[in-house]
Short mmCIF file of C-alpha atoms in Angstrom, two decimals:
data_model
loop_
_atom_site.label_atom_id
_atom_site.label_comp_id
_atom_site.label_asym_id
_atom_site.label_seq_id
_atom_site.Cartn_x
_atom_site.Cartn_y
_atom_site.Cartn_z
CA MET A 22 24.49 20.34 -12.88
CA PHE A 23 21.48 22.00 -11.33
CA GLN A 24 21.52 25.79 -11.46
CA ASN A 25 20.05 28.10 -8.86
CA SER A 26 17.54 30.73 -9.89
CA CYS A 27 16.36 31.47 -6.37
CA PRO A 28 15.94 35.00 -4.99
CA SER A 29 17.86 35.55 -1.78
CA VAL A 30 14.68 36.44 0.14
CA LEU A 31 11.24 34.96 -0.39
CA PRO A 32 8.06 36.98 0.17
CA HIS A 33 6.43 36.74 3.58
CA ALA A 34 2.63 36.50 3.57
CA TRP A 35 0.34 37.06 6.52
CA ASP A 36 -3.27 36.12 6.91
CA SER A 37 -5.98 38.19 8.57
CA SER A 38 -5.42 36.52 11.94
CA GLY A 39 -1.90 37.92 12.12
CA LEU A 40 -0.27 34.49 12.04
CA GLY A 41 2.47 33.96 9.50
CA ALA A 42 1.51 31.89 6.47
CA LEU A 43 3.03 28.44 6.28
CA ARG A 44 5.69 28.75 3.56
CA VAL A 45 5.99 25.66 1.39
CA GLY A 46 8.80 24.45 -0.82
CA LEU A 47 7.83 21.83 -3.42
CA ILE A 48 10.28 19.27 -4.84
CA GLY A 49 8.74 17.82 -7.99
CA THR A 50 6.17 19.45 -10.27
CA GLY A 51 4.92 16.35 -12.09
CA VAL A 52 1.55 14.66 -11.65
CA VAL A 53 1.33 14.95 -7.86
CA GLY A 54 3.14 18.29 -7.66
CA SER A 55 0.85 19.90 -10.24
CA GLY A 56 -2.22 18.55 -8.47
CA THR A 57 -0.97 19.97 -5.17
CA CYS A 58 -0.56 23.41 -6.74
CA GLN A 59 -4.08 23.28 -8.17
CA VAL A 60 -5.70 22.31 -4.87
CA LEU A 61 -3.75 24.94 -2.91
CA GLU A 62 -4.81 27.64 -5.35
CA ARG A 63 -8.42 26.58 -5.91
CA ASN A 64 -9.26 26.07 -2.22
CA ALA A 65 -6.95 28.67 -0.68
CA GLU A 66 -9.61 30.46 1.38
CA LEU A 67 -11.24 27.26 2.62
CA ILE A 68 -7.84 25.81 3.52
CA ALA A 69 -6.95 28.94 5.50
CA GLN A 70 -10.24 28.84 7.38
CA ARG A 71 -9.77 25.20 8.34
CA ALA A 72 -6.04 25.32 9.08
CA GLY A 73 -6.13 28.64 10.95
CA ARG A 74 -3.48 30.20 8.73
CA ARG A 75 -2.68 30.51 5.07
CA ILE A 76 -0.56 27.99 3.23
CA ARG A 77 1.57 29.52 0.49
CA LEU A 78 3.74 27.80 -2.07
CA VAL A 79 6.80 30.04 -2.28
CA MET A 80 9.42 27.89 -4.05
CA ALA A 81 9.59 24.83 -6.29
CA ALA A 82 12.49 22.72 -7.51
CA ALA A 83 12.30 21.12 -10.96
CA ARG A 84 14.62 20.11 -13.78
CA ASN A 85 12.53 21.84 -16.45
CA LEU A 86 11.90 25.37 -15.21
CA HIS A 87 9.76 26.32 -18.21
CA LYS A 88 7.29 23.51 -17.57
CA ALA A 89 7.42 24.11 -13.83
CA ALA A 90 6.54 27.79 -14.30
CA GLN A 91 3.36 26.77 -16.08
CA VAL A 92 2.46 24.58 -13.10
CA VAL A 93 3.27 26.86 -10.16
CA GLY A 94 2.54 30.31 -11.60
CA PRO A 95 4.52 33.55 -11.70
CA ASP A 96 4.71 34.24 -7.95
CA VAL A 97 6.67 31.12 -7.01
CA ALA A 98 10.46 31.12 -7.03
CA LEU A 99 11.96 28.33 -9.15
CA VAL A 100 15.23 26.49 -8.69
CA ARG A 101 16.86 23.61 -10.49
CA ASP A 102 18.85 22.62 -7.42
CA PRO A 103 16.66 21.02 -4.73
CA TRP A 104 19.42 21.44 -2.15
CA VAL A 105 18.90 25.21 -2.35
CA LEU A 106 15.25 24.69 -1.54
CA VAL A 107 15.72 22.41 1.48
CA ARG A 108 18.33 24.80 2.94
CA HIS A 109 16.50 28.06 2.31
CA PRO A 110 15.73 29.88 5.59
CA ASP A 111 12.37 31.22 4.38
CA ILE A 112 10.75 27.81 3.89
CA ASP A 113 8.86 26.16 6.76
CA VAL A 114 7.88 22.84 5.20
CA VAL A 115 9.25 20.79 2.30
CA VAL A 116 6.87 18.76 0.14
CA GLU A 117 8.74 15.86 -1.50
CA VAL A 118 6.87 14.34 -4.45
CA MET A 119 9.83 13.60 -6.70
CA GLY A 120 9.83 9.86 -5.93
CA GLY A 121 12.76 7.49 -5.73
CA VAL A 122 14.73 6.59 -2.66
CA GLY A 123 18.37 7.70 -2.84
CA LEU A 124 18.28 11.45 -3.50
CA ALA A 125 14.86 11.80 -1.88
CA LYS A 126 16.19 10.32 1.35
CA ASP A 127 19.17 12.69 1.43
CA LEU A 128 16.97 15.72 0.74
CA VAL A 129 14.41 14.77 3.37
CA LEU A 130 17.09 14.22 6.02
CA GLU A 131 18.68 17.57 5.16
CA ALA A 132 15.34 19.35 5.38
CA ILE A 133 14.82 17.82 8.81
CA ALA A 134 18.32 18.83 9.90
CA GLN A 135 17.46 22.38 8.78
CA GLY A 136 14.48 22.34 11.15
CA LYS A 137 11.82 22.02 8.46
CA HIS A 138 8.70 19.89 8.49
CA VAL A 139 8.34 17.37 5.65
CA VAL A 140 5.29 16.16 3.73
CA THR A 141 5.86 13.24 1.36
CA ALA A 142 3.92 10.86 -0.84
CA ASN A 143 6.93 8.54 -1.11
CA LYS A 144 5.89 5.15 0.26
CA ALA A 145 9.10 3.41 -0.86
CA LEU A 146 11.22 5.97 0.99
CA LEU A 147 9.36 5.54 4.28
CA ALA A 148 8.88 1.77 4.06
CA GLU A 149 12.61 1.27 3.52
CA HIS A 150 14.08 4.15 5.57
CA GLY A 151 11.23 5.32 7.79
CA ALA A 152 12.89 4.38 11.09
CA GLU A 153 15.91 6.59 10.35
CA ILE A 154 13.80 9.46 9.02
CA PHE A 155 11.32 9.41 11.90
CA ALA A 156 14.15 9.28 14.46
CA ALA A 157 15.75 12.34 12.86
CA ALA A 158 12.42 14.17 12.85
CA ASP A 159 11.78 13.37 16.52
CA ALA A 160 15.26 14.59 17.46
CA CYS A 161 14.70 17.88 15.62
CA GLY A 162 11.11 18.40 16.80
CA VAL A 163 9.61 18.42 13.31
CA VAL A 164 6.84 16.49 11.59
CA VAL A 165 7.09 14.00 8.73
CA ALA A 166 3.56 13.65 7.34
CA TYR A 167 2.74 10.98 4.75
CA GLU A 168 -0.99 10.39 4.35
CA ALA A 169 -0.54 10.47 0.56
CA ALA A 170 1.85 7.51 0.68
CA VAL A 171 -0.92 4.94 1.28
CA ALA A 172 -4.28 4.63 -0.56
CA VAL A 173 -4.19 8.32 -1.38
CA SER A 174 -7.85 9.37 -1.21
CA ILE A 175 -8.48 7.25 1.90
CA PRO A 176 -7.28 8.93 5.12
CA ILE A 177 -6.19 5.57 6.48
CA ILE A 178 -3.05 6.75 8.29
CA LYS A 179 -5.15 9.31 10.17
CA ALA A 180 -7.78 6.65 10.87
CA LEU A 181 -5.21 4.26 12.38
CA ARG A 182 -3.33 6.90 14.39
CA GLU A 183 -6.23 9.10 15.49
CA GLY A 184 -9.75 7.84 14.80
CA LEU A 185 -8.93 4.33 16.07
CA ALA A 186 -6.28 5.39 18.57
CA ALA A 187 -8.17 3.91 21.55
CA ASN A 188 -8.37 0.49 19.90
CA ARG A 189 -6.17 -2.55 19.88
CA ILE A 190 -5.90 -3.23 16.16
CA HIS A 191 -5.91 -6.93 15.29
CA GLU A 192 -5.49 -6.75 11.53
CA VAL A 193 -5.41 -4.44 8.52
CA VAL A 194 -6.22 -6.12 5.22
CA GLY A 195 -6.61 -4.29 1.96
CA VAL A 196 -6.56 -3.81 -1.77
CA VAL A 197 -3.94 -1.05 -1.90
CA ASN A 198 -2.63 -1.09 -5.48
CA GLY A 199 -5.03 0.29 -8.07
CA THR A 200 -3.07 -0.93 -11.10
CA SER A 201 -3.10 -4.57 -10.05
CA ASN A 202 -6.72 -4.37 -8.98
CA PHE A 203 -7.70 -2.97 -12.39
CA ILE A 204 -5.87 -5.84 -14.10
CA LEU A 205 -7.49 -8.47 -11.86
CA SER A 206 -10.93 -6.92 -12.40
CA LYS A 207 -10.51 -7.21 -16.17
CA MET A 208 -9.26 -10.80 -15.87
CA GLN A 209 -12.21 -11.70 -13.64
CA ASP A 210 -15.01 -9.90 -15.45
CA GLU A 211 -13.88 -10.09 -19.08
CA GLY A 212 -11.77 -13.26 -19.07
CA LEU A 213 -8.63 -11.46 -20.26
CA ASP A 214 -5.27 -13.05 -19.60
CA PHE A 215 -2.66 -11.11 -17.64
CA ALA A 216 -0.82 -9.76 -20.70
CA ALA A 217 -4.00 -8.43 -22.33
CA ALA A 218 -5.25 -6.85 -19.09
CA LEU A 219 -1.86 -5.21 -18.49
CA SER A 220 -1.84 -3.84 -22.04
CA LEU A 221 -5.27 -2.29 -21.45
CA ALA A 222 -4.16 -0.82 -18.11
CA THR A 223 -1.15 0.76 -19.82
CA ALA A 224 -3.25 2.20 -22.65
CA LEU A 225 -5.66 3.78 -20.16
CA GLY A 226 -2.86 5.24 -18.04
CA TYR A 227 -3.35 2.98 -15.02
CA ALA A 228 0.03 1.26 -15.47
CA GLU A 229 3.46 2.85 -15.82
CA ALA A 230 5.76 2.09 -18.74
CA ASP A 231 7.59 -0.18 -16.28
CA PRO A 232 4.76 -1.71 -14.22
CA SER A 233 6.94 -4.11 -12.23
CA PHE A 234 6.54 -2.37 -8.86
CA ASP A 235 2.76 -2.67 -9.21
CA VAL A 236 2.33 -6.13 -10.70
CA GLU A 237 5.10 -7.77 -8.65
CA GLY A 238 3.50 -6.58 -5.40
CA ILE A 239 6.33 -4.24 -4.34
CA ASP A 240 4.20 -1.08 -4.24
CA ALA A 241 1.55 -2.87 -2.18
CA ALA A 242 4.28 -4.21 0.12
CA HIS A 243 5.60 -0.68 0.77
CA LYS A 244 2.10 0.46 1.69
CA THR A 245 1.38 -2.60 3.82
CA ALA A 246 4.60 -2.06 5.77
CA LEU A 247 3.45 1.48 6.60
CA LEU A 248 -0.01 0.23 7.57
CA ALA A 249 1.58 -2.35 9.89
CA ALA A 250 3.86 0.28 11.42
CA ASN A 251 0.85 2.39 12.37
CA ALA A 252 -1.49 -0.45 13.32
CA PHE A 253 0.99 -2.02 15.74
CA GLY A 254 3.34 0.84 16.68
CA ALA A 255 6.10 -1.10 15.01
CA ASP A 256 9.38 -0.73 13.22
CA VAL A 257 8.83 -3.03 10.23
CA PRO A 258 12.03 -4.06 8.38
CA PHE A 259 10.96 -3.94 4.75
CA GLY A 260 13.29 -6.78 3.78
CA GLN A 261 11.14 -9.13 5.86
CA VAL A 262 7.87 -8.23 4.12
CA HIS A 263 6.70 -11.00 1.77
CA ALA A 264 5.69 -9.75 -1.69
CA GLN A 265 4.20 -11.93 -4.43
CA GLY A 266 2.64 -10.35 -7.50
CA ILE A 267 0.01 -11.32 -10.06
CA THR A 268 2.12 -11.99 -13.16
CA ALA A 269 1.71 -15.78 -12.96
CA LEU A 270 -2.01 -15.77 -12.19
CA ASP A 271 -4.05 -17.93 -14.57
CA PRO A 272 -7.60 -16.68 -15.31
CA TYR A 273 -8.69 -20.29 -14.90
CA ASP A 274 -8.00 -19.93 -11.17
CA MET A 275 -10.36 -16.97 -11.05
CA VAL A 276 -13.07 -19.16 -12.57
CA CYS A 277 -12.34 -21.93 -10.08
CA ALA A 278 -12.30 -19.50 -7.15
CA GLN A 279 -15.67 -18.12 -8.23
CA ALA A 280 -17.10 -21.64 -8.34
CA LEU A 281 -16.04 -21.99 -4.71
CA GLY A 282 -17.61 -18.64 -3.76
CA TYR A 283 -14.48 -16.47 -3.82
CA ARG A 284 -12.73 -13.76 -5.82
CA ILE A 285 -8.96 -13.39 -6.14
CA LYS A 286 -7.47 -10.04 -5.07
CA LEU A 287 -3.91 -8.85 -4.55
CA MET A 288 -4.08 -8.30 -0.79
CA GLY A 289 -1.85 -6.50 1.65
CA ILE A 290 -2.21 -8.18 5.03
CA ALA A 291 -0.90 -6.93 8.38
CA ARG A 292 -1.94 -9.00 11.36
CA GLN A 293 -0.80 -9.42 14.95
CA VAL A 294 -0.38 -13.02 16.08
CA ALA A 295 0.85 -13.77 19.62
CA ASP A 296 4.22 -12.00 19.92
CA ALA A 297 4.79 -11.49 16.20
CA ILE A 298 3.20 -9.82 13.20
CA GLU A 299 2.38 -10.98 9.70
CA VAL A 300 3.17 -8.47 6.95
CA ARG A 301 2.57 -9.96 3.52
CA VAL A 302 1.28 -9.25 0.02
CA HIS A 303 0.05 -11.94 -2.38
CA PRO A 304 -2.95 -12.97 -4.50
CA THR A 305 -5.63 -14.09 -2.06
CA LEU A 306 -9.06 -15.71 -2.22
CA VAL A 307 -11.65 -13.48 -0.52
CA PRO A 308 -15.32 -14.46 -0.05
CA GLN A 309 -17.49 -12.93 -2.78
CA SER A 310 -19.80 -11.50 -0.12
CA HIS A 311 -17.03 -9.51 1.61
CA TRP A 312 -16.60 -5.79 1.01
CA LEU A 313 -13.04 -6.30 -0.22
CA ALA A 314 -14.25 -8.60 -2.99
CA GLN A 315 -16.38 -5.71 -4.28
CA VAL A 316 -13.43 -3.34 -4.75
CA GLN A 317 -13.24 -3.06 -8.54
CA GLY A 318 -11.14 -1.26 -11.13
CA SER A 319 -8.44 1.05 -9.81
CA MET A 320 -10.18 1.64 -6.48
CA ASN A 321 -8.69 0.78 -3.09
CA GLY A 322 -10.36 -0.73 -0.05
CA ILE A 323 -8.97 -1.38 3.44
CA TRP A 324 -10.53 -3.53 6.18
CA VAL A 325 -9.47 -2.79 9.77
CA ASN A 326 -10.47 -5.12 12.60
CA THR A 327 -10.28 -3.72 16.13
CA ASP A 328 -11.31 -4.67 19.65
CA ALA A 329 -13.55 -1.73 20.54
CA ALA A 330 -14.79 -0.25 17.26
CA GLY A 331 -15.02 -3.67 15.64
CA PRO A 332 -14.47 -3.94 11.89
CA THR A 333 -14.32 -0.77 9.79
CA PHE A 334 -14.08 -0.50 6.01
CA HIS A 335 -12.37 2.34 4.14
CA TYR A 336 -12.87 2.84 0.40
CA GLY A 337 -11.69 5.33 -2.22
CA ALA A 338 -9.61 6.10 -5.28
CA GLY A 339 -6.08 4.74 -5.11
CA ALA A 340 -4.29 7.01 -7.56
CA GLY A 341 -4.52 10.28 -9.48
CA SER A 342 -3.19 13.81 -9.42
CA GLN A 343 -6.01 15.50 -7.51
CA THR A 344 -6.70 12.54 -5.22
CA THR A 345 -3.06 12.38 -4.13
CA ALA A 346 -2.95 16.17 -3.81
CA SER A 347 -5.94 16.01 -1.47
CA ALA A 348 -3.87 13.97 0.98
CA VAL A 349 -0.74 16.12 0.53
CA VAL A 350 -2.62 19.33 1.28
CA ALA A 351 -4.41 17.75 4.25
CA ASP A 352 -0.96 16.94 5.67
CA LEU A 353 0.11 20.54 5.08
CA MET A 354 -2.93 21.70 7.01
CA ASP A 355 -1.99 19.46 9.93
CA VAL A 356 1.52 20.91 9.85
CA ALA A 357 0.08 24.43 9.78
CA ARG A 358 -1.75 23.68 13.01
CA CYS A 359 1.40 22.37 14.70
CA GLY A 360 3.02 25.76 15.21
CA ALA A 361 6.72 26.45 14.92
CA ALA A 362 9.24 23.66 14.47
CA GLY A 363 11.02 22.92 17.72
CA ASP A 364 8.13 24.21 19.88
CA ALA A 365 8.45 21.72 22.73
CA GLY A 366 4.95 22.27 24.11
CA ARG A 367 3.22 21.66 20.82
CA ALA A 368 5.63 18.89 19.87
CA ALA A 369 4.54 16.87 22.91
CA LEU A 370 0.96 16.92 21.60
CA ARG A 371 1.71 16.00 18.00
CA VAL A 372 0.47 12.72 16.61
CA PRO A 373 3.38 10.24 16.63
CA HIS A 374 4.89 9.14 13.34
CA ARG A 375 3.92 5.47 13.94
CA SER A 376 0.88 5.75 16.23
CA VAL A 377 2.92 5.49 19.46
CA LYS A 378 5.61 7.71 20.91
CA ALA A 379 9.12 6.93 19.72
CA SER A 380 10.08 5.35 23.04
CA ALA A 381 7.20 2.84 22.70
CA VAL A 382 7.90 1.70 19.12
CA ARG A 383 8.52 -2.05 19.07
CA ARG A 384 10.41 -4.20 16.60
CA TRP A 385 7.95 -7.07 16.41
CA PRO A 386 9.30 -10.26 14.82
CA VAL A 387 7.86 -10.58 11.32
CA GLN A 388 6.70 -14.13 10.66
CA PRO A 389 8.33 -15.74 7.61
CA ILE A 390 5.68 -16.57 5.03
CA GLY A 391 6.34 -20.31 5.38
CA GLN A 392 5.41 -20.11 9.07
CA VAL A 393 2.13 -18.28 8.43
CA ALA A 394 -0.93 -20.50 8.80
CA SER A 395 -4.03 -20.03 6.67
CA ARG A 396 -6.50 -21.94 4.58
CA HIS A 397 -5.26 -22.66 1.06
CA TYR A 398 -6.74 -23.07 -2.40
CA LEU A 399 -5.24 -25.90 -4.46
CA ARG A 400 -5.79 -26.64 -8.13
CA PHE A 401 -4.74 -30.06 -9.41
CA GLU A 402 -4.51 -30.95 -13.05
CA TRP A 403 -7.09 -33.55 -13.98
CA VAL A 404 -6.06 -37.19 -13.69
CA ASP A 405 -8.56 -39.64 -15.16
CA ASP A 406 -8.10 -42.20 -12.41
CA PRO A 407 -11.02 -42.55 -9.95
CA ALA A 408 -8.92 -44.51 -7.46
CA LEU A 409 -6.27 -41.80 -7.37
CA GLN A 410 -8.90 -39.06 -7.09
CA ALA A 411 -10.31 -40.78 -4.03
CA GLU A 412 -6.90 -41.42 -2.55
CA TRP A 413 -5.15 -38.04 -2.66
CA PRO A 414 -7.40 -36.22 -0.14
CA ARG A 415 -6.83 -39.06 2.35
CA TRP A 416 -3.09 -38.92 1.64
CA LEU A 417 -2.98 -35.18 2.38
CA GLN A 418 -4.96 -35.62 5.59
CA ALA A 419 -2.52 -38.30 6.72
CA HIS A 420 0.20 -35.69 6.38
CA GLY A 421 -1.59 -32.96 8.33
CA VAL A 422 -3.58 -31.21 5.58
CA GLU A 423 -7.35 -31.56 5.81
CA VAL A 424 -9.29 -31.05 2.57
CA GLN A 425 -12.51 -29.27 3.54
CA ASP A 426 -14.07 -28.65 0.15
CA MET A 427 -13.44 -30.21 -3.26
CA LEU A 428 -14.89 -29.48 -6.67
CA GLN A 429 -14.38 -30.42 -10.31
CA VAL A 430 -14.38 -27.30 -12.49
CA PRO A 431 -14.40 -27.37 -16.30
CA HIS A 432 -12.45 -24.70 -18.15
CA THR A 433 -14.77 -21.99 -19.53
CA ASP A 434 -13.06 -21.63 -22.93
CA GLN A 435 -11.63 -25.13 -23.20
CA PRO A 436 -14.41 -27.64 -22.34
CA HIS A 437 -12.01 -30.58 -22.62
CA ARG A 438 -9.86 -29.06 -19.88
CA LYS A 439 -10.90 -29.58 -16.28
CA ALA A 440 -9.32 -29.64 -12.87
CA TRP A 441 -9.89 -30.61 -9.27
CA VAL A 442 -9.86 -27.66 -6.88
CA ALA A 443 -9.81 -27.91 -3.13
CA LEU A 444 -9.87 -25.73 -0.04
CA THR A 445 -7.80 -26.90 2.91
CA SER A 446 -8.07 -26.29 6.62
CA SER A 447 -5.62 -23.82 8.15
CA VAL A 448 -2.07 -25.03 7.64
CA ARG A 449 1.36 -23.43 7.65
CA GLY A 450 2.85 -22.84 4.23
CA ASP A 451 5.94 -24.96 4.90
CA ASP A 452 3.81 -27.89 6.12
CA LEU A 453 1.62 -27.73 3.03
CA THR A 454 4.66 -27.70 0.76
CA ARG A 455 6.04 -30.83 2.46
CA ALA A 456 2.70 -32.62 2.26
CA LEU A 457 2.31 -31.87 -1.44
CA ALA A 458 5.85 -33.08 -2.14
CA LEU A 459 5.11 -36.33 -0.30
CA LEU A 460 1.83 -36.67 -2.21
CA SER A 461 3.63 -36.44 -5.54
CA GLN A 462 6.32 -38.90 -4.45
CA GLY A 463 3.95 -41.35 -2.80
CA THR A 464 1.18 -41.54 -5.40
CA GLY A 465 2.75 -40.34 -8.61
CA GLY A 466 0.31 -37.45 -8.76
CA PRO A 467 -1.78 -35.48 -9.13
CA ALA A 468 0.42 -32.45 -9.90
CA VAL A 469 -0.55 -29.23 -8.15
CA ALA A 470 -0.95 -26.44 -10.72
CA ALA A 471 -1.73 -23.51 -8.42
CA ILE A 472 -1.64 -22.67 -4.71
CA TYR A 473 -3.12 -19.50 -3.19
CA ARG A 474 -3.98 -18.50 0.35
CA VAL A 475 -7.55 -17.93 1.50
CA GLU A 476 -8.71 -15.20 3.87
CA ASP A 477 -12.18 -15.79 5.34
CA LEU A 478 -12.55 -12.36 6.88
CA ALA A 479 -15.26 -11.88 9.49
#
């Protein structure tokens, strides 16, 4: 069981302006927690000048108190039991960087019930339970801030909710998982297969011991759901977000895509179409000339297309202790400017949790991936039959799939291996699947070896 080592009263600190310092309780003193402590200490005076009051870490909860003491310093009270922290009357804001969903959700809801603001970097928590958490925060007049949950060094949540607030946002498309992007960069530039690129990412610290959330697209899907929520003022049910990872990607397809003028990226896509939204993550062909195709290594890049500002591009580091801490502390500074929890006057002026006031949040229908229309990349295994090669594009067109570009591409490392690759016109996924099934049945081939969507971004 956790044990409490908390003093009954925490020290009050006042800055020169006479305003009370914002008193912070930190749950989690690992990579992000330690970075947050370092930034708060190193830039304390600058932070106070910009926030209008001091921000003081007064308590931290951690399993290993000895290690935590080395992170937070001697003036911070330490507890093993995080419930003591979230219920302590002398804490104004709780920073949750412990990760996970179950316990984190319970602690965040309790902090809100206790009238405390919350800052979190937990994208899984908010993507899966954000509607409940934001409703609780609105009812209690407190803030849940989460800039660090998406593309940490890029202030994209602030950009969507504030900088672009006057705009109708049409789409948000981005490379939002640094681990997968590092792997794809190595596969593209060095010809590594997935296993070798993942091994390198692990050795360099870009991939976790269990990388499944990153390489299966789940992490990117969490972030894309939050981007969609803010872009469209929406409640996005996470279970309806399509997530496809990169584990099955063949480097040969990266060679073929390059021959067609594209690069393959794991993309998070949030787009408004008629009275629905698309929220999806999958490997995607992007034109080599587009900014997103230039996002290399563990970096992140996000493309936002709007009606008034037009397209904007946001680029920065997607992971790291200090980079994540930068976003956490920026959220703390916003909270410091908000005034007391429950202050009705200030609460009315606070930035909404999902870009629009709670009463205006909509539950847009999320289009099933099979109903989403886009251009597609197809790779067919080589069939040495000129008549069949001439026939299959006409067969596809007869079934509603127009082949717009077609190319024979030899394999770089295996000269005897070659394939036909094609780009289609825009077609719904379900319609393409039916047409390809009919092609196989009607002609006896060729077999489709790979299918990926194409995004020709303006």
